[in-house]
XYZ file of C-alpha atoms in Angstrom:
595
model
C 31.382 96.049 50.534
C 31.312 98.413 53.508
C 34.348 99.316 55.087
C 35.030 97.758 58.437
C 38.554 99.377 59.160
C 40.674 102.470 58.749
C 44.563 102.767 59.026
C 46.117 106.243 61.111
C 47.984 107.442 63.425
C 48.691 107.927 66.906
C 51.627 109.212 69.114
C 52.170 107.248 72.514
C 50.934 110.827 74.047
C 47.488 110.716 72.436
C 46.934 107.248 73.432
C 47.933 107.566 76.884
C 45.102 110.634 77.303
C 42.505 108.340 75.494
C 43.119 105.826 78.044
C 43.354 108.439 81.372
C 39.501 109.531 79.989
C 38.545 106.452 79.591
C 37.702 106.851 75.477
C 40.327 103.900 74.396
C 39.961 100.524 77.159
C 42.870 98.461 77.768
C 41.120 95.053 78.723
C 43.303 91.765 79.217
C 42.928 89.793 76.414
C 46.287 88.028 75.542
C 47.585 86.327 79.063
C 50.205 86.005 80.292
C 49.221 90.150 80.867
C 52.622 91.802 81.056
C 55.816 91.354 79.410
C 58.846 90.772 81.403
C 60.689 94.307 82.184
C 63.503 93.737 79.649
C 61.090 93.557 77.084
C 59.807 97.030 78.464
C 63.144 97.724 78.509
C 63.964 96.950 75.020
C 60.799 98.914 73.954
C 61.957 102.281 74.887
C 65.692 101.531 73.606
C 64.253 100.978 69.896
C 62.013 103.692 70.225
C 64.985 106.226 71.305
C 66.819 104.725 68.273
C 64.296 105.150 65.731
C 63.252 101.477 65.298
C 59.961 100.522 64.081
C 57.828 99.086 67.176
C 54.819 97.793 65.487
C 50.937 98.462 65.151
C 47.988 98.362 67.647
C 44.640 97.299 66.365
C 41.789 99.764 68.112
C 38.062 98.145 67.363
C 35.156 100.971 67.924
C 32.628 100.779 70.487
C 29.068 100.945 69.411
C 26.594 103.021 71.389
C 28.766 104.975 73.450
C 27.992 108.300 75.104
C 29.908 110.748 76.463
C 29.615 112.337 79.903
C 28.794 115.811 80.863
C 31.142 116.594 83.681
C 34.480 116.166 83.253
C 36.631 115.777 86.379
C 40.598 115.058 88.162
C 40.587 111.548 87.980
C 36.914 110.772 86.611
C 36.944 109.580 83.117
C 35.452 111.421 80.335
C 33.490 108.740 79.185
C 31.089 106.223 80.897
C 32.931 103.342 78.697
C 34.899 103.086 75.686
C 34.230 104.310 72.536
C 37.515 102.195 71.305
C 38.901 99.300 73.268
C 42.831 97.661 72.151
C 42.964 93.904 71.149
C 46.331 93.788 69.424
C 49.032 95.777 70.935
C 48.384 95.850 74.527
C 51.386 94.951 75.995
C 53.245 97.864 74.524
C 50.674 100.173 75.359
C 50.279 99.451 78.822
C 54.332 99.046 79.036
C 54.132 102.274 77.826
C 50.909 104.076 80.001
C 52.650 102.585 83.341
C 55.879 103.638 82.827
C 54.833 107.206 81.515
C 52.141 107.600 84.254
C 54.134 105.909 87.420
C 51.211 103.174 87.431
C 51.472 99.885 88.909
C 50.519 96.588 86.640
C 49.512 93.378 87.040
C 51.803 90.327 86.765
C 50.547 86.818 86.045
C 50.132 85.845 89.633
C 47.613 88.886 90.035
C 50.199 91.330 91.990
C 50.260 94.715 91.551
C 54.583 95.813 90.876
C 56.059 98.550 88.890
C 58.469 98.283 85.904
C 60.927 100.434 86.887
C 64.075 101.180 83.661
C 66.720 103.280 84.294
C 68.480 105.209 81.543
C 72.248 106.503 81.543
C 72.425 109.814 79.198
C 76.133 109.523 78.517
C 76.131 105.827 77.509
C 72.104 105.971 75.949
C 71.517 103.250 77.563
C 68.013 101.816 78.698
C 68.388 98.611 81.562
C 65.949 97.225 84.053
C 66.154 99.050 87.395
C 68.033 97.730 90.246
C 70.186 98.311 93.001
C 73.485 98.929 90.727
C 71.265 101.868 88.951
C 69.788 102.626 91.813
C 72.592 104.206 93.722
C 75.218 104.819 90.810
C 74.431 108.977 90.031
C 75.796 108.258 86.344
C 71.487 106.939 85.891
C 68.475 107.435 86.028
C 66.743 105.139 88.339
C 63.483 105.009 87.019
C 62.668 106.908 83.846
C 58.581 107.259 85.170
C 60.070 110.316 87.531
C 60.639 112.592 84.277
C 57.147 111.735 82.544
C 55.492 112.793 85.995
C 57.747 115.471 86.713
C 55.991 118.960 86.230
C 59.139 120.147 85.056
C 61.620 118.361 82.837
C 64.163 121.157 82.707
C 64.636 120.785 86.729
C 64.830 117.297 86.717
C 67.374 117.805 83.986
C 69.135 120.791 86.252
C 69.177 118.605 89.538
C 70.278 115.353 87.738
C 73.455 116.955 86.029
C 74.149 119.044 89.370
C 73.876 115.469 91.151
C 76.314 113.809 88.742
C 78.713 117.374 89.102
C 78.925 116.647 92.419
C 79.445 113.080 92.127
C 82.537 113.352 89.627
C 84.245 116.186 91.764
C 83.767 113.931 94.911
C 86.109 111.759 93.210
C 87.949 114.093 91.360
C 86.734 114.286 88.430
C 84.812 116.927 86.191
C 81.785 116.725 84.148
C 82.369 118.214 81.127
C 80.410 120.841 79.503
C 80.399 118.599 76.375
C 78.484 115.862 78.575
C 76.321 117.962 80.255
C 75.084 119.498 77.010
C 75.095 115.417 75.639
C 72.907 114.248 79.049
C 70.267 117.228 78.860
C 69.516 116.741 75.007
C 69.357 112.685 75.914
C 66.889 113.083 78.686
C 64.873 115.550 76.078
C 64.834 112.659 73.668
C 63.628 110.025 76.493
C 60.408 112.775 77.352
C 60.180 113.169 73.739
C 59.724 109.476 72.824
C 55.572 110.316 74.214
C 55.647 111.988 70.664
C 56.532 108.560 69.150
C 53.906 107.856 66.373
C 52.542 104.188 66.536
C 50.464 103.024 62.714
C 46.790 102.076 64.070
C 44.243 99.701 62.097
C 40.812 101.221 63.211
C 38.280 98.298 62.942
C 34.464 99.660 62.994
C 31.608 98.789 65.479
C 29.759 97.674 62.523
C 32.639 94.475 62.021
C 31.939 91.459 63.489
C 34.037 88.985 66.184
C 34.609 86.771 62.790
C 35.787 89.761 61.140
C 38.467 91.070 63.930
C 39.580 87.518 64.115
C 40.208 87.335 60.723
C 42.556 90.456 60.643
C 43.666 89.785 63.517
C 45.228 86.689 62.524
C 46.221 87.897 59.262
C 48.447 90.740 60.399
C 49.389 89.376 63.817
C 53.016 87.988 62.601
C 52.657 85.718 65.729
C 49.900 83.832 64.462
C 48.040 83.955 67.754
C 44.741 83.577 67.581
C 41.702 85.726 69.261
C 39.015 83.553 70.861
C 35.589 83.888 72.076
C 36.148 83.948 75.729
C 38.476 86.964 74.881
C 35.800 89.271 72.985
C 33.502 88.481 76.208
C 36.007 89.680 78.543
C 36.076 92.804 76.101
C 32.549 92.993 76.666
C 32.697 92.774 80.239
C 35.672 95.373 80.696
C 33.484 97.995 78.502
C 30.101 97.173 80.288
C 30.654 96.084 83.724
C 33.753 96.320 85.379
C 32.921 94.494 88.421
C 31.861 91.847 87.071
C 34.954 91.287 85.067
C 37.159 91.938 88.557
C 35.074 89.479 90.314
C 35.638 86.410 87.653
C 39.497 87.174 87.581
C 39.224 87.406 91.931
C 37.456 84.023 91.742
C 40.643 82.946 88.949
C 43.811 84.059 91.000
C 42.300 82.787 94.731
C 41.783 78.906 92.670
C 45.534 78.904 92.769
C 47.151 79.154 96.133
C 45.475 78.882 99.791
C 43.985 81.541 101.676
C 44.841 80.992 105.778
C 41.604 81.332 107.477
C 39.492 81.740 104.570
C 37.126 79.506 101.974
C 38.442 80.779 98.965
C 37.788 78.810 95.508
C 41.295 76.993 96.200
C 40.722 73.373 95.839
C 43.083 69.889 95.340
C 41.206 69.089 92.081
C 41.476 72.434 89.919
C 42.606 75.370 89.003
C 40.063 78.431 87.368
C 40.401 80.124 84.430
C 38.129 83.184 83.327
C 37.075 80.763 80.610
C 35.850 78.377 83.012
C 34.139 80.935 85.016
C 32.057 81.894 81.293
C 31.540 78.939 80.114
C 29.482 78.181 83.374
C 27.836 81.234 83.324
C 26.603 81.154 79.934
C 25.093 77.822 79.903
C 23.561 78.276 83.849
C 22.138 81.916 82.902
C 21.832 81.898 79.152
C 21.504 77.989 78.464
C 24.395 78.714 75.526
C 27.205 76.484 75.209
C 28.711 78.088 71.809
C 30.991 81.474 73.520
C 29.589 82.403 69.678
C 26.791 82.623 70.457
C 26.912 83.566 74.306
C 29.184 86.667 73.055
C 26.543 87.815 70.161
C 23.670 87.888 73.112
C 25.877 89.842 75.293
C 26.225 92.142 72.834
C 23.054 92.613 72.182
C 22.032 90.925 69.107
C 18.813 90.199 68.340
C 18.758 86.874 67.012
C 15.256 87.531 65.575
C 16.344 90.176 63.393
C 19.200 88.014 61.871
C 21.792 89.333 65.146
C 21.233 93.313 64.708
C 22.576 94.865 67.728
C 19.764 96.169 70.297
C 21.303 98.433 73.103
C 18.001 97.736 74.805
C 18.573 93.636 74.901
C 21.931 94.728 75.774
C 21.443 95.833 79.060
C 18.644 92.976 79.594
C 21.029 90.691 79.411
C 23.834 92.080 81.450
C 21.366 92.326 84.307
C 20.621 88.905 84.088
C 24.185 88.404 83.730
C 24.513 90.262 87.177
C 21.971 88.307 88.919
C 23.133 85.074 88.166
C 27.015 85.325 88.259
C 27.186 85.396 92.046
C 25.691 82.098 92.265
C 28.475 80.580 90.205
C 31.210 82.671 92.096
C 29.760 81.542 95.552
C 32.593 79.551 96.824
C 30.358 77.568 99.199
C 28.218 76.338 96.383
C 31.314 75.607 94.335
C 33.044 73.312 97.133
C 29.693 71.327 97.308
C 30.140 70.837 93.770
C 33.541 69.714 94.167
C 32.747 67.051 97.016
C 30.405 65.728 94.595
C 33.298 65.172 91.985
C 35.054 63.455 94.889
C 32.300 61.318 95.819
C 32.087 60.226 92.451
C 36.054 58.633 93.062
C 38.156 61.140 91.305
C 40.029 62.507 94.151
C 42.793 63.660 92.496
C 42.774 66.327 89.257
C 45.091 64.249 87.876
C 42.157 61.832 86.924
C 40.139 64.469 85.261
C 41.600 64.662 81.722
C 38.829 67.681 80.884
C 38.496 70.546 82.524
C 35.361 71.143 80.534
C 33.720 67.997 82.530
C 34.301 69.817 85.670
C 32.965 73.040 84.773
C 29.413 72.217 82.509
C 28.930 69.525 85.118
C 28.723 72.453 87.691
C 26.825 74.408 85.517
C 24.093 72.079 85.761
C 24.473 71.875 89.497
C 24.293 75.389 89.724
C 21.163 74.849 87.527
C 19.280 72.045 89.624
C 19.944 73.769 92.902
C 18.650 77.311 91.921
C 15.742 76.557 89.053
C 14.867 73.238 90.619
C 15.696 74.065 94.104
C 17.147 70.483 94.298
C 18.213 69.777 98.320
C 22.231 69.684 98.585
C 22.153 65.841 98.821
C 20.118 64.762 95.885
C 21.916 67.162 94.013
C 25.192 66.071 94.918
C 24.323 62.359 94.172
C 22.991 63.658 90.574
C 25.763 65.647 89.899
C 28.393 62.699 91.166
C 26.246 60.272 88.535
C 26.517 63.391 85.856
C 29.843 63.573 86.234
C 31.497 60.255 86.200
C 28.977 59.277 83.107
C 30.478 62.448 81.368
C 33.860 61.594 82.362
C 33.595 57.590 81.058
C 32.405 58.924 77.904
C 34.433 62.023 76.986
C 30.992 63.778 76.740
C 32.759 67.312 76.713
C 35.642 66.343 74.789
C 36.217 67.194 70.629
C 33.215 68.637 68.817
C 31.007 69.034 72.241
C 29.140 72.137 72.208
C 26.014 71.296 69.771
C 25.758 68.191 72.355
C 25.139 70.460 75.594
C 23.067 72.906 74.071
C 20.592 69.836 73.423
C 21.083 69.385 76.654
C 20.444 72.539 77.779
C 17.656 73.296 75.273
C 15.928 69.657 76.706
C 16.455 70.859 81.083
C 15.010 74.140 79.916
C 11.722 72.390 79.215
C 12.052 70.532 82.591
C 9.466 72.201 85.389
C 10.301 69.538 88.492
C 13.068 67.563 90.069
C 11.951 64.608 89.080
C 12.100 65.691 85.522
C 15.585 66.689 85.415
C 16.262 63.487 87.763
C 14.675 61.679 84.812
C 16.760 63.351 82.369
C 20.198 62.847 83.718
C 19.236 58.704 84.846
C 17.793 58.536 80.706
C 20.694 59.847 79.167
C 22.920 57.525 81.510
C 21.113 54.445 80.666
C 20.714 56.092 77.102
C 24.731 55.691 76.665
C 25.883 53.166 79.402
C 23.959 49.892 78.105
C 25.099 46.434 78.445
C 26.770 46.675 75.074
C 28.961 49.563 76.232
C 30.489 47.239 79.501
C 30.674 43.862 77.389
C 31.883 45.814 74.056
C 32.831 49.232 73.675
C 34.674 49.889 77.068
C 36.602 46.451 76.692
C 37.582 47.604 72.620
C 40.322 50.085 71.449
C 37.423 52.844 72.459
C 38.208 51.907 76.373
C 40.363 49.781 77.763
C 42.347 47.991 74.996
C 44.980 50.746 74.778
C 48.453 51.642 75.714
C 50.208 54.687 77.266
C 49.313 56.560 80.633
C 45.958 56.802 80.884
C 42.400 57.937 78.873
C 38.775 58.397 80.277
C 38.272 54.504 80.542
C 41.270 54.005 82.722
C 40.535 56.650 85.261
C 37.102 55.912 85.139
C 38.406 52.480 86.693
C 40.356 54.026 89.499
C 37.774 55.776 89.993
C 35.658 53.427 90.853
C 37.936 51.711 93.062
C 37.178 54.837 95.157
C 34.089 54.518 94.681
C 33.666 50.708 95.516
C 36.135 50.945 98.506
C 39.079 48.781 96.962
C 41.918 47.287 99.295
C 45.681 48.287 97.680
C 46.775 45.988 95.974
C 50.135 43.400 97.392
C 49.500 45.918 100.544
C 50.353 44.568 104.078
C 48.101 47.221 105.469
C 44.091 47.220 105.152
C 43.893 50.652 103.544
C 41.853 51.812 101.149
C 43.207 52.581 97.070
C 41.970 56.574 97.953
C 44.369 56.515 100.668
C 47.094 56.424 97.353
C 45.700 59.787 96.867
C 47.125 61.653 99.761
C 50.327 63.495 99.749
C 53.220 61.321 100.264
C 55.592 61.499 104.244
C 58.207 63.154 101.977
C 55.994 65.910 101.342
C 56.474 65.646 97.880
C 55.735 61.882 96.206
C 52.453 60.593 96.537
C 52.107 57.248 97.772
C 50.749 56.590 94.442
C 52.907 54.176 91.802
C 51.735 52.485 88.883
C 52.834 48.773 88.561
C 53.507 46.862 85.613
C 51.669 43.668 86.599
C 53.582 41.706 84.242
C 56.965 43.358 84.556
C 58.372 45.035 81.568
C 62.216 43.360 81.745
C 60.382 39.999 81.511
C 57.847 40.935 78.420
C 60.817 42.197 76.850
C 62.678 39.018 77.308
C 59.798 37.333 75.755
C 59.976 39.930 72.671
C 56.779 42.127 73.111
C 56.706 45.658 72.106
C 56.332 48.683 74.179
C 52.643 49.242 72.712
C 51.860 45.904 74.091
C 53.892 45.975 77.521
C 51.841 49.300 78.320
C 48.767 48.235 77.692
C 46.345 49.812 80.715
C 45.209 45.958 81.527
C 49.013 45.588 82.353
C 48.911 48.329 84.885
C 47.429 48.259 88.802
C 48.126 50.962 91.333
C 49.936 49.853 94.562
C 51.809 51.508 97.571
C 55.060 52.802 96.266
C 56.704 51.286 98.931
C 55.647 48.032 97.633
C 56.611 48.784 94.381
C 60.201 49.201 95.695
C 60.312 45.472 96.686
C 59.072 43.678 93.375
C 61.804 42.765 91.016
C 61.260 41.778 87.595
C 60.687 38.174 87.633
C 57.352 36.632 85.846
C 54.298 37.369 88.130
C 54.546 33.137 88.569
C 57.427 33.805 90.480
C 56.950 36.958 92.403
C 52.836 36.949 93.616
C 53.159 33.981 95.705
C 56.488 35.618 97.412
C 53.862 38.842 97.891
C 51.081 36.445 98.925
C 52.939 35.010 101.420
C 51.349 34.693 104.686
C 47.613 36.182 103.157
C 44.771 33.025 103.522
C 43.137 31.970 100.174
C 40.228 34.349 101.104
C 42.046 36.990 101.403
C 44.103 36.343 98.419
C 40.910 36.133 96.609
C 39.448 39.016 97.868
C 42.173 41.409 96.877
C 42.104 39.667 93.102
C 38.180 40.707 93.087
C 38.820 44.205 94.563
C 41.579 45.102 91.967
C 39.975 43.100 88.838
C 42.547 40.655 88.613
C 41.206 36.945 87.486
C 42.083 34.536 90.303
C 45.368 32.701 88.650
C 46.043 35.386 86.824
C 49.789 34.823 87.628
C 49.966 32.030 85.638
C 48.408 33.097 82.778
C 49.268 33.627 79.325
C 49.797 37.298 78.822
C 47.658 37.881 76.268
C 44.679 35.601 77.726
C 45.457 37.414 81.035
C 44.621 41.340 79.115
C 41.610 39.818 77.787
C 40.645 38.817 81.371
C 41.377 41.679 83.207
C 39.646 44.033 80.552
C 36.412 42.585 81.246
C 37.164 42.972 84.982
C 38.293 46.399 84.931
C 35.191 47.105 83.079
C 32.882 44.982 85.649
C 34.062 47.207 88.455
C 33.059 50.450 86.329
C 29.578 49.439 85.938
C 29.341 48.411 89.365
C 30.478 51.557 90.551
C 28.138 53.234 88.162
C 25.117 51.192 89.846
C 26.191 52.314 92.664
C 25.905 56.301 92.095
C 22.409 55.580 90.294
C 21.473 53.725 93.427
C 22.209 57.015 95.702
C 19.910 58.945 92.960
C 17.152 56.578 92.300
C-alpha cells in the first residue's frame, strides 16, 4: 500500500517562516476561527513549562512551483506546497502573536491578542489595563518577537522596573534581575518549541485525510466537504475565497446606505455560498464530487488529477461566482421566497431550500435568460413545492443532481417552465391534499411546527387571510412584523381548544398539541382568552361580528363553521382537511402566476 503520510518535526520558528513565504497556508477550516485569548494565553504558559501542546496535521500540495524572485513581503511561493487542517488555531495563536499580526474574530474583525508576561512571577495573562501600566509586566509579549534586539528590550525593561522599585523605595535585586532576563530568554526561546507533525501526501485523498483526521483528532470533530473546497480556494484563488466570506459576514448585520446581502429571512454561510455555486456552474450537488472537479480530477480517467482541467474549472468558477454574489440578483430571489408567503425565516425549517432554490434562479435567469417576473413566479412555485415536501431535507443530493442533470438538457424557457410545473403536479396530486398532507406525513402531528404546518401559514400569506378573533381588518402577514415593543412580534400561537380544558377532560400533551389545535392570532388577543371550552369563549369573541363575517373568518383560517361545538377529535379531523384545502389553493394560485 503506498504511503500517504509521514510523522516529523517542526519548531514554532520553522513554521512561522513557511507561512511568511507562503510554502505552508493557513486557510479557515474549523469556525469559530480563533480561540478566545486565554486559550492563547494558556498556550504559551504550557509551552514555557514544558507541557506537551499537541500535533498539527500538514497535507501536501500537488503541482506547486516555486517562484524566481524572492522579495520583503512577497511570498516565496505562488501557493502552497503544504496547507494546515488540524492545528490551526495554535498556529495562528502562535504566527500573530510572534509576528504582531492582527486576526480575525468570528464577527469578521480584525483585533490583536495581546498576553502579557511577569518574569518574576512566570506568569502569562491576557493583556489589559492592570498589565498595561503596572512596570512589574510585560504588556504584550509580540514587542520581544519583533524586537531586533532582545538583549535591549531585556536592558530597558529591567532599567524600567529599577526605576519603578526605587520610586517607591524599593530595590530590584540583582538576584531578580538575573531571574527576569533568563525568563524573558525562555519566552523568545519558546519559537524553538518543537511541535510532532503528521505529513499527509498530495497523492491521499479527501476520504483519506478525513479518516485520520478523525482518528487522531481526540475531539472527534469531523472534516467536511465544504472545508477541503475552501482549502482549495485559499491555495488557488484567494479572491475568490475573500469574496464568499465578504458576501457571509455582510448577511448578518445591516449596512446604512448600502444593499448588502443582509436580509429578514437568512443568514449566509460559506457553505451556502458553494453549494449554489456548484450546482449553478458545475450542475453538482454532491461537495464530493464538486471538490474532486475543482481539483482537477478527471472523472474519465477514474478521478486522476489534471492541472490542466484544474485551471478550466477555476475559470469557470470565476466567471460564474459573481452572479451568485450579486446582491441585487440575490434580493430578487428573496422577494420571490416572500411572495411565495414565508415572510419570516422562522418558517423555513431548511436552509438548503433557500439556497438550491436560488441556484436554479440563478440558473433560469442567466442560461435561460428568463425575465425577472416569470422567474420570480417560477422560483416562488419552486420553492414553496420544495418547502411542502422537504425536497432538500435527509438523503437529498442524488435527487437534485437528477434535477440538475434533467435542466441541463433543457434549451428554452418553456422547457424548464415545463419542468418545474411537471415535477409539481408530479408530487402534489389529489392524493397528496386528500391523503398524505392530512396523515402523520403532514398535518396529523404534534409539537411546534414541520414543513406541512408552515406550508399552511404560508399560504395564508399567500391567500390574503384576515387574523383570526381580530377586531381589526388586517392581514395574517401583518403578524409578521416586529412587534411596538421592539422586541415581541405580534405573532402568538393559540391553542384553539385551550390546553387547561383538554386537560380537564384527560388528553395528553401529544394530543393537546396537535398542529390542527393551533391558529395564529394577534397577541393582544391572545391576552384576553381564558381557558374555558371554545363553546363558551368564541361567541364572547364573536360578539358584535354578523354571521357573514363570522363565516368568513372560519373559511379564511380553515376552521369548520361550528367548530366550537365540536367534539375534539371530530373537530382535528375537520380542520386537517381545511388546513390542507387552503395549501392547495394557495399552490393553484402560484401555478396560476406561472402558467
Amino acid at each position: 500500500m503506498q504511503e500517504i503520510f509521514s510523522n516529523t518535526t517542526l519548531t514554532v520558528n520553522q513554521l512561522i517562516e513557511k507561512i511568511d513565504t507562503g510554502e505552508l497556508g493557513l486557510p479557515e477550516l474549523q469556525r469559530p476561527f480563533i480561540w478566545k485569548d486565554s486559550k492563547v494565553r494558556d498556550l504559551f504558559d504550557s509551552m514555557m513549562r514544558g507541557y506537551p501542546i499537541g500535533y498539527l496535521m500538514l497535507w501536501e500540495c500537488p503541482a506547486m512551483d516555486k517562484k524566481k524572485t524572492i522579495g520583503v513581503d512577497v511570498h516565496s511561493y505562488d501557493s502552497p506546497k503544504e496547507v494546515i487542517i488540524d492545528g490551526q488555531q495554535r498556529l495562528t495563536s502562535l504566527y500573530a502573536v510572534m509576528k504582531g499580526k492582527k486576526v480575525i474574530n468570528s464577527k469578521f474583525d480584525e483585533k490583536p491578542i495581546v498576553i502579557s508576561y511577569r518574569p518574576l512571577k512566570n506568569k502569562f495573562e491576557v493583556g489589559y489595563s492592570a498589565t498595561k501600566k503596572d512596570p512589574e509586566w510585560i504588556y504584550n509579549i509580540s514587542e520581544l518577537y519583533t524586537s531586533t534586539n532582545s538583549y535591549k528590550f531585556i536592558g530597558d525593561f529591567i532599567q524600567r522596573l529599577t526605576d519603578y522599585r526605587a520610586s517607591k523605595g524599593e530595590v530590584l535585586t540583582d538576584s531578580e534581575q538575573g531571574v527576569i532576563a533568563e525568563r524573558i530568554n525562555a519566552v523568545v526561546n519558546l519559537k524553538s518549541h518543537t511541535l510532532p507533525v503528521f505529513d499527509i501526501k498530495s497523492n491521499a485523498e479527501e476520504e483519506d485525510v478525513s479518516e485520520i483526521f478523525v482518528r487522531v483528532n481526540s475531539g472527534g470533530v469531523s472534516l467536511k466537504q465544504n472545508d477541503f473546497i475552501l482549502t482549495l480556494l485559499s491555495l488557488y484563488w484567494d479572491d475568490g475565497r475573500r469574496e464568499i466570506e465578504k458576501f457571509s459576514k455582510e448577511s448578518t448585520y445591516p449596512t446604512k446606505g448600502k444593499t448588502t446581502s443582509y436580509n429578514q429571512i437568512t443568514t449566509v454561510s460559506a457553505q451556502d455560498v458553494i453549494r449554489v455555486v456548484m450546482a449553478y456552474a458545475f450542475d453538482r450537488a454532491r461537495l464530493k464530487y464538486g471538490y474532486k472537479l475543482l481539483r482537477g480530477a478527471d472523472f474519465d480517467r477514474r478521478g486522476a488529477v489534471d492541472v490542466e482541467l484544474r485551471v478550466q474549472r477555476f475559470e469557470t468558477l470565476k466567471a460564474k461566482l459573481p452572479d451568485v454574489l450579486n446582491v441585487h440578483s440575490w434580493h430578487e430571489f428573496l422577494k420571490a421566497i416572500m411572495n411565495a408567503g414565508y415572510l419570516s425565516g422562522d418558517l423555513i425549517l431548511s436552509g438548503n431550500a433557500i439556497f438550491y432554490s436560488y441556484a436554479l434562479y440563478l440558473i433560469a435567469k442567466h442560461r435561460f435568460n428568463v425575465s425577472y417576473n416569470e422567474n420570480m413566479h417560477l422560483s416562488s412555485l419552486w420553492f414553496f413545492y420544495a418547502s411542502l415536501i422537504s425536497l432538500y431535507t435527509g438523503s437529498f443530493e442524488s435527487t437534485v443532481e437528477n434535477h440538475l442533470n434533467s435542466i441541463k438538457e433543457l434549451t428554452n424557457v418553456d422547457e424548464y417552465k415545463e419542468f418545474v410545473l411537471s415535477r409539481v403536479n408530479e408530487r402534489l396530486t389529489n392524493d397528496y391534499f386528500d391523503i398524505t398532507l392530512v396523515g402523520s406525513e403532514g398535518l396529523a402531528v404534534s409539537g411546534r411546527g414541520n414543513n406541512a404546518w408552515n406550508a399552511y401559514v404560508a399560504s395564508l400569506n399567500i391567500l390574503n387571510a384576515g387574523i383570526l378573533f381580530s377586531k381589526s381588518n388586517l392581514f395574517v402577514s401583518k403578524l409578521f412584523e416586529p412587534g411596538t415593543d421592539g422586541k415581541r412580534k405580534s405573532l402568538e400561537k393559540h391553542h384553539l381548544f385551550p390546553k387547561a380544558y383538554l386537560k380537564s377532560m384527560g388528553y395528553s400533551d401529544a394530543k393537546i398539541n396537535q398542529m390542527a389545535n393551533y391558529a395564529y392570532i394577534d397577541w393582544k388577543d391572545n391576552m384576553d382568552i381564558l381557558d374555558d371550552a371554545p363553546s363558551i369563549y368564541y361567541p364572547i369573541i364573536c360578539n358584535g361580528k354578523s354571521d357573514d363575517e363570522i363565516r368568513r373568518m372560519e373559511s379564511e383560517n380553515a376552521l369548520p363553521h361550528g367548530w366550537e361545538n365540536m367534539a375534539y377529535e371530530d373537530f382535528l379531523e375537520a380542520r386537517r382537511r381545511l388546513m390542507a384545502a387552503k395549501i392547495k389553493a394557495a399552490l393553484e394560485q402560484l401555478k396560476k402566476n406561472v402558467q
